[in-house]
Amino acid sequence: MQRTFSIIKPDAVKRNLIGHINQIIENSELKILASKKMYLTKNQAEIFYQVHKQRPFFNSLVNYMTSGPLQVQVLEGMDAVAKYRKIMGATNPVEAEEGTIRKLYAESIEANSVHGSDSEENANIEISFFFAGSELV
Ligand code: CMP
């Protein structure tokens, strides 16, 4: 069993897609241990995406991630990190496989509907950034 961290991003929340995306997650035998809707502050978005600080899209990404409410979630299952990345599809929806969340719903490479951790180590960092251990049930 492994845990991963997921965000349903502002573009998807705005279009009422939380249920649709969570249906895909649950159909893939991932359990939603915790889920909450929130706004990211500019400071939280900058810290969360600090690895991309030098990239040309950083400021735009921070603006987008603070543009509306999002849904932060913790998922658990066998190989959760890899499994969730597979069902999300490629970062750029143009390159995403048929049937993946991003192929179905993403609007652009930036407004790409979902985030998922890229390793177990980062999953643990990202989970503890948003959730207390007691919230994971
Ligand atoms: P995510 O998987 O959350 O990780 C970093 C985010 O930056 C990514 O999804 C996109 O939302 C955004 N991103 C990545 N590459 C680009 C790009 N080339 N242009 C704009 N935004 C990008």
PDB file of C-alpha atoms and ligand atoms in Angstrom:
ATOM      1  CA  MET A   1       0.000   0.000   0.000  1.00  0.00           C
ATOM      2  CA  GLN A   2       1.182   3.480  -0.867  1.00  0.00           C
ATOM      3  CA  ARG A   3      -0.190   7.016  -0.579  1.00  0.00           C
ATOM      4  CA  THR A   4      -0.086   9.857  -3.056  1.00  0.00           C
ATOM      5  CA  PHE A   5      -1.212  13.453  -3.093  1.00  0.00           C
ATOM      6  CA  SER A   6      -3.722  14.813  -5.597  1.00  0.00           C
ATOM      7  CA  ILE A   7      -5.069  18.248  -6.466  1.00  0.00           C
ATOM      8  CA  ILE A   8      -8.199  18.795  -8.516  1.00  0.00           C
ATOM      9  CA  LYS A   9      -7.200  22.180  -9.916  1.00  0.00           C
ATOM     10  CA  PRO A  10      -9.271  25.388 -10.276  1.00  0.00           C
ATOM     11  CA  ASP A  11     -10.232  24.788 -13.938  1.00  0.00           C
ATOM     12  CA  ALA A  12     -11.814  21.431 -13.046  1.00  0.00           C
ATOM     13  CA  VAL A  13     -13.479  22.610  -9.812  1.00  0.00           C
ATOM     14  CA  LYS A  14     -14.974  25.561 -11.716  1.00  0.00           C
ATOM     15  CA  ARG A  15     -16.502  23.153 -14.264  1.00  0.00           C
ATOM     16  CA  ASN A  16     -18.066  20.888 -11.567  1.00  0.00           C
ATOM     17  CA  LEU A  17     -15.725  17.975 -12.319  1.00  0.00           C
ATOM     18  CA  ILE A  18     -14.780  16.891  -8.769  1.00  0.00           C
ATOM     19  CA  GLY A  19     -17.244  13.978  -8.840  1.00  0.00           C
ATOM     20  CA  HIS A  20     -16.318  12.921 -12.376  1.00  0.00           C
ATOM     21  CA  ILE A  21     -12.612  12.862 -11.544  1.00  0.00           C
ATOM     22  CA  ASN A  22     -13.139  11.066  -8.232  1.00  0.00           C
ATOM     23  CA  GLN A  23     -15.208   8.432 -10.030  1.00  0.00           C
ATOM     24  CA  ILE A  24     -12.191   7.694 -12.253  1.00  0.00           C
ATOM     25  CA  ILE A  25      -9.950   7.583  -9.161  1.00  0.00           C
ATOM     26  CA  GLU A  26     -12.245   5.188  -7.288  1.00  0.00           C
ATOM     27  CA  ASN A  27     -12.764   3.020 -10.374  1.00  0.00           C
ATOM     28  CA  SER A  28      -8.973   2.580 -10.414  1.00  0.00           C
ATOM     29  CA  GLU A  29      -9.020   1.044  -6.934  1.00  0.00           C
ATOM     30  CA  LEU A  30      -7.541   4.073  -5.233  1.00  0.00           C
ATOM     31  CA  LYS A  31      -9.169   5.056  -1.921  1.00  0.00           C
ATOM     32  CA  ILE A  32      -9.742   8.730  -1.101  1.00  0.00           C
ATOM     33  CA  LEU A  33      -8.418   8.960   2.480  1.00  0.00           C
ATOM     34  CA  ALA A  34      -8.900  12.706   2.792  1.00  0.00           C
ATOM     35  CA  SER A  35     -10.389  15.438   0.637  1.00  0.00           C
ATOM     36  CA  LYS A  36     -10.972  19.139   1.217  1.00  0.00           C
ATOM     37  CA  LYS A  37     -11.856  22.181  -0.833  1.00  0.00           C
ATOM     38  CA  MET A  38      -9.750  25.260  -0.249  1.00  0.00           C
ATOM     39  CA  TYR A  39      -8.115  28.321  -1.739  1.00  0.00           C
ATOM     40  CA  LEU A  40      -4.320  28.339  -2.007  1.00  0.00           C
ATOM     41  CA  THR A  41      -2.664  31.542  -0.849  1.00  0.00           C
ATOM     42  CA  LYS A  42       0.001  33.017  -3.147  1.00  0.00           C
ATOM     43  CA  ASN A  43       2.588  32.033  -0.546  1.00  0.00           C
ATOM     44  CA  GLN A  44       1.376  28.414  -0.384  1.00  0.00           C
ATOM     45  CA  ALA A  45       1.357  28.156  -4.205  1.00  0.00           C
ATOM     46  CA  GLU A  46       4.904  29.545  -4.415  1.00  0.00           C
ATOM     47  CA  ILE A  47       6.156  27.076  -1.810  1.00  0.00           C
ATOM     48  CA  PHE A  48       4.274  24.120  -3.302  1.00  0.00           C
ATOM     49  CA  TYR A  49       5.724  24.777  -6.780  1.00  0.00           C
ATOM     50  CA  GLN A  50       9.129  26.078  -5.648  1.00  0.00           C
ATOM     51  CA  VAL A  51      10.877  23.437  -7.781  1.00  0.00           C
ATOM     52  CA  HIS A  52       9.554  25.357 -10.840  1.00  0.00           C
ATOM     53  CA  LYS A  53      10.627  28.803  -9.545  1.00  0.00           C
ATOM     54  CA  GLN A  54      13.080  29.404 -12.410  1.00  0.00           C
ATOM     55  CA  ARG A  55      10.686  28.265 -15.142  1.00  0.00           C
ATOM     56  CA  PRO A  56       9.115  30.875 -17.432  1.00  0.00           C
ATOM     57  CA  PHE A  57       5.620  29.680 -16.517  1.00  0.00           C
ATOM     58  CA  PHE A  58       6.088  30.020 -12.728  1.00  0.00           C
ATOM     59  CA  ASN A  59       4.253  33.336 -12.161  1.00  0.00           C
ATOM     60  CA  SER A  60       1.414  32.347 -14.439  1.00  0.00           C
ATOM     61  CA  LEU A  61       1.160  28.969 -12.670  1.00  0.00           C
ATOM     62  CA  VAL A  62       0.941  30.651  -9.238  1.00  0.00           C
ATOM     63  CA  ASN A  63      -1.746  33.049 -10.539  1.00  0.00           C
ATOM     64  CA  TYR A  64      -3.723  30.174 -12.003  1.00  0.00           C
ATOM     65  CA  MET A  65      -3.466  27.995  -8.864  1.00  0.00           C
ATOM     66  CA  THR A  66      -4.759  30.890  -6.723  1.00  0.00           C
ATOM     67  CA  SER A  67      -7.520  31.862  -9.191  1.00  0.00           C
ATOM     68  CA  GLY A  68     -10.254  29.772  -7.559  1.00  0.00           C
ATOM     69  CA  PRO A  69     -10.939  26.966  -5.127  1.00  0.00           C
ATOM     70  CA  LEU A  70      -9.270  23.591  -5.572  1.00  0.00           C
ATOM     71  CA  GLN A  71      -9.681  20.169  -3.995  1.00  0.00           C
ATOM     72  CA  VAL A  72      -6.675  18.652  -2.205  1.00  0.00           C
ATOM     73  CA  GLN A  73      -6.778  14.905  -1.627  1.00  0.00           C
ATOM     74  CA  VAL A  74      -4.808  11.956  -0.295  1.00  0.00           C
ATOM     75  CA  LEU A  75      -5.151   8.705  -2.223  1.00  0.00           C
ATOM     76  CA  GLU A  76      -4.134   5.238  -1.092  1.00  0.00           C
ATOM     77  CA  GLY A  77      -3.714   1.970  -2.974  1.00  0.00           C
ATOM     78  CA  MET A  78      -1.254  -0.438  -4.536  1.00  0.00           C
ATOM     79  CA  ASP A  79       1.469   1.584  -6.294  1.00  0.00           C
ATOM     80  CA  ALA A  80      -0.642   4.704  -5.742  1.00  0.00           C
ATOM     81  CA  VAL A  81       1.971   7.165  -7.059  1.00  0.00           C
ATOM     82  CA  ALA A  82       2.454   5.415 -10.418  1.00  0.00           C
ATOM     83  CA  LYS A  83      -1.184   4.365 -10.709  1.00  0.00           C
ATOM     84  CA  TYR A  84      -2.485   7.904 -10.235  1.00  0.00           C
ATOM     85  CA  ARG A  85       0.075   9.341 -12.663  1.00  0.00           C
ATOM     86  CA  LYS A  86      -1.084   6.813 -15.247  1.00  0.00           C
ATOM     87  CA  ILE A  87      -4.763   7.727 -14.904  1.00  0.00           C
ATOM     88  CA  MET A  88      -3.933  11.471 -14.932  1.00  0.00           C
ATOM     89  CA  GLY A  89      -2.115  11.221 -18.284  1.00  0.00           C
ATOM     90  CA  ALA A  90       0.706  13.439 -19.590  1.00  0.00           C
ATOM     91  CA  THR A  91       1.132  17.016 -18.279  1.00  0.00           C
ATOM     92  CA  ASN A  92       0.293  18.360 -21.730  1.00  0.00           C
ATOM     93  CA  PRO A  93      -3.241  17.157 -22.581  1.00  0.00           C
ATOM     94  CA  VAL A  94      -2.317  17.045 -26.258  1.00  0.00           C
ATOM     95  CA  GLU A  95       0.088  14.214 -25.381  1.00  0.00           C
ATOM     96  CA  ALA A  96      -2.182  12.446 -22.871  1.00  0.00           C
ATOM     97  CA  GLU A  97      -3.505   8.960 -23.628  1.00  0.00           C
ATOM     98  CA  GLU A  98      -7.182   8.409 -24.432  1.00  0.00           C
ATOM     99  CA  GLY A  99      -9.314   7.878 -21.336  1.00  0.00           C
ATOM    100  CA  THR A 100      -6.949   9.699 -18.956  1.00  0.00           C
ATOM    101  CA  ILE A 101      -8.231  12.545 -16.773  1.00  0.00           C
ATOM    102  CA  ARG A 102      -6.182  15.155 -18.620  1.00  0.00           C
ATOM    103  CA  LYS A 103      -7.207  13.878 -22.049  1.00  0.00           C
ATOM    104  CA  LEU A 104     -10.844  14.007 -20.963  1.00  0.00           C
ATOM    105  CA  TYR A 105     -10.870  17.286 -19.074  1.00  0.00           C
ATOM    106  CA  ALA A 106      -7.695  19.425 -19.243  1.00  0.00           C
ATOM    107  CA  GLU A 107      -7.979  22.794 -20.975  1.00  0.00           C
ATOM    108  CA  SER A 108      -4.252  23.443 -21.546  1.00  0.00           C
ATOM    109  CA  ILE A 109      -0.768  22.471 -20.352  1.00  0.00           C
ATOM    110  CA  GLU A 110      -1.239  24.896 -17.434  1.00  0.00           C
ATOM    111  CA  ALA A 111      -4.949  24.414 -16.685  1.00  0.00           C
ATOM    112  CA  ASN A 112      -4.487  20.647 -16.786  1.00  0.00           C
ATOM    113  CA  SER A 113      -7.193  19.769 -14.222  1.00  0.00           C
ATOM    114  CA  VAL A 114      -5.133  17.614 -11.839  1.00  0.00           C
ATOM    115  CA  HIS A 115      -1.818  17.307 -10.035  1.00  0.00           C
ATOM    116  CA  GLY A 116      -0.281  14.106  -8.700  1.00  0.00           C
ATOM    117  CA  SER A 117       2.958  13.517  -6.797  1.00  0.00           C
ATOM    118  CA  ASP A 118       5.901  12.286  -8.894  1.00  0.00           C
ATOM    119  CA  SER A 119       7.492  10.081  -6.195  1.00  0.00           C
ATOM    120  CA  GLU A 120       6.670   8.537  -2.815  1.00  0.00           C
ATOM    121  CA  GLU A 121       9.100  10.936  -1.149  1.00  0.00           C
ATOM    122  CA  ASN A 122       7.385  13.987  -2.683  1.00  0.00           C
ATOM    123  CA  ALA A 123       3.970  12.488  -1.904  1.00  0.00           C
ATOM    124  CA  ASN A 124       4.841  12.449   1.795  1.00  0.00           C
ATOM    125  CA  ILE A 125       6.109  16.048   1.659  1.00  0.00           C
ATOM    126  CA  GLU A 126       3.025  17.242  -0.239  1.00  0.00           C
ATOM    127  CA  ILE A 127       0.583  15.339   2.016  1.00  0.00           C
ATOM    128  CA  SER A 128       2.060  16.837   5.174  1.00  0.00           C
ATOM    129  CA  PHE A 129       1.952  20.330   3.593  1.00  0.00           C
ATOM    130  CA  PHE A 130      -1.871  20.127   3.529  1.00  0.00           C
ATOM    131  CA  PHE A 131      -3.043  17.477   5.988  1.00  0.00           C
ATOM    132  CA  ALA A 132      -2.529  16.478   9.614  1.00  0.00           C
ATOM    133  CA  GLY A 133      -2.043  12.744  10.170  1.00  0.00           C
ATOM    134  CA  SER A 134      -5.368  12.638  12.063  1.00  0.00           C
ATOM    135  CA  GLU A 135      -7.231  13.728   8.896  1.00  0.00           C
ATOM    136  CA  LEU A 136      -6.150  10.639   6.937  1.00  0.00           C
ATOM    137  CA  VAL A 137      -8.800   8.015   7.637  1.00  0.00           C
TER     138      VAL A 137
HETATM  139  P1  CMP B   1       1.671  19.786 -12.332  1.00  0.00           P
HETATM  140  O1  CMP B   1       1.691  18.322 -12.595  1.00  0.00           O
HETATM  141  O2  CMP B   1       0.872  20.276 -11.191  1.00  0.00           O
HETATM  142  O3  CMP B   1       3.177  20.321 -12.167  1.00  0.00           O
HETATM  143  C1  CMP B   1       3.599  21.602 -12.524  1.00  0.00           C
HETATM  144  C2  CMP B   1       2.540  22.384 -13.229  1.00  0.00           C
HETATM  145  O4  CMP B   1       3.024  23.464 -14.003  1.00  0.00           O
HETATM  146  C3  CMP B   1       1.868  21.480 -14.270  1.00  0.00           C
HETATM  147  O5  CMP B   1       1.109  20.499 -13.672  1.00  0.00           O
HETATM  148  C4  CMP B   1       1.127  22.510 -15.087  1.00  0.00           C
HETATM  149  O6  CMP B   1      -0.049  22.980 -14.433  1.00  0.00           O
HETATM  150  C5  CMP B   1       2.179  23.627 -15.120  1.00  0.00           C
HETATM  151  N1  CMP B   1       3.037  23.536 -16.306  1.00  0.00           N
HETATM  152  C6  CMP B   1       3.926  22.604 -16.615  1.00  0.00           C
HETATM  153  N2  CMP B   1       4.548  22.855 -17.770  1.00  0.00           N
HETATM  154  C7  CMP B   1       4.022  24.009 -18.203  1.00  0.00           C
HETATM  155  C8  CMP B   1       4.246  24.810 -19.344  1.00  0.00           C
HETATM  156  N3  CMP B   1       5.152  24.478 -20.258  1.00  0.00           N
HETATM  157  N4  CMP B   1       3.529  25.930 -19.468  1.00  0.00           N
HETATM  158  C9  CMP B   1       2.621  26.275 -18.513  1.00  0.00           C
HETATM  159  N5  CMP B   1       2.374  25.548 -17.395  1.00  0.00           N
HETATM  160  C10 CMP B   1       3.052  24.429 -17.254  1.00  0.00           C
END
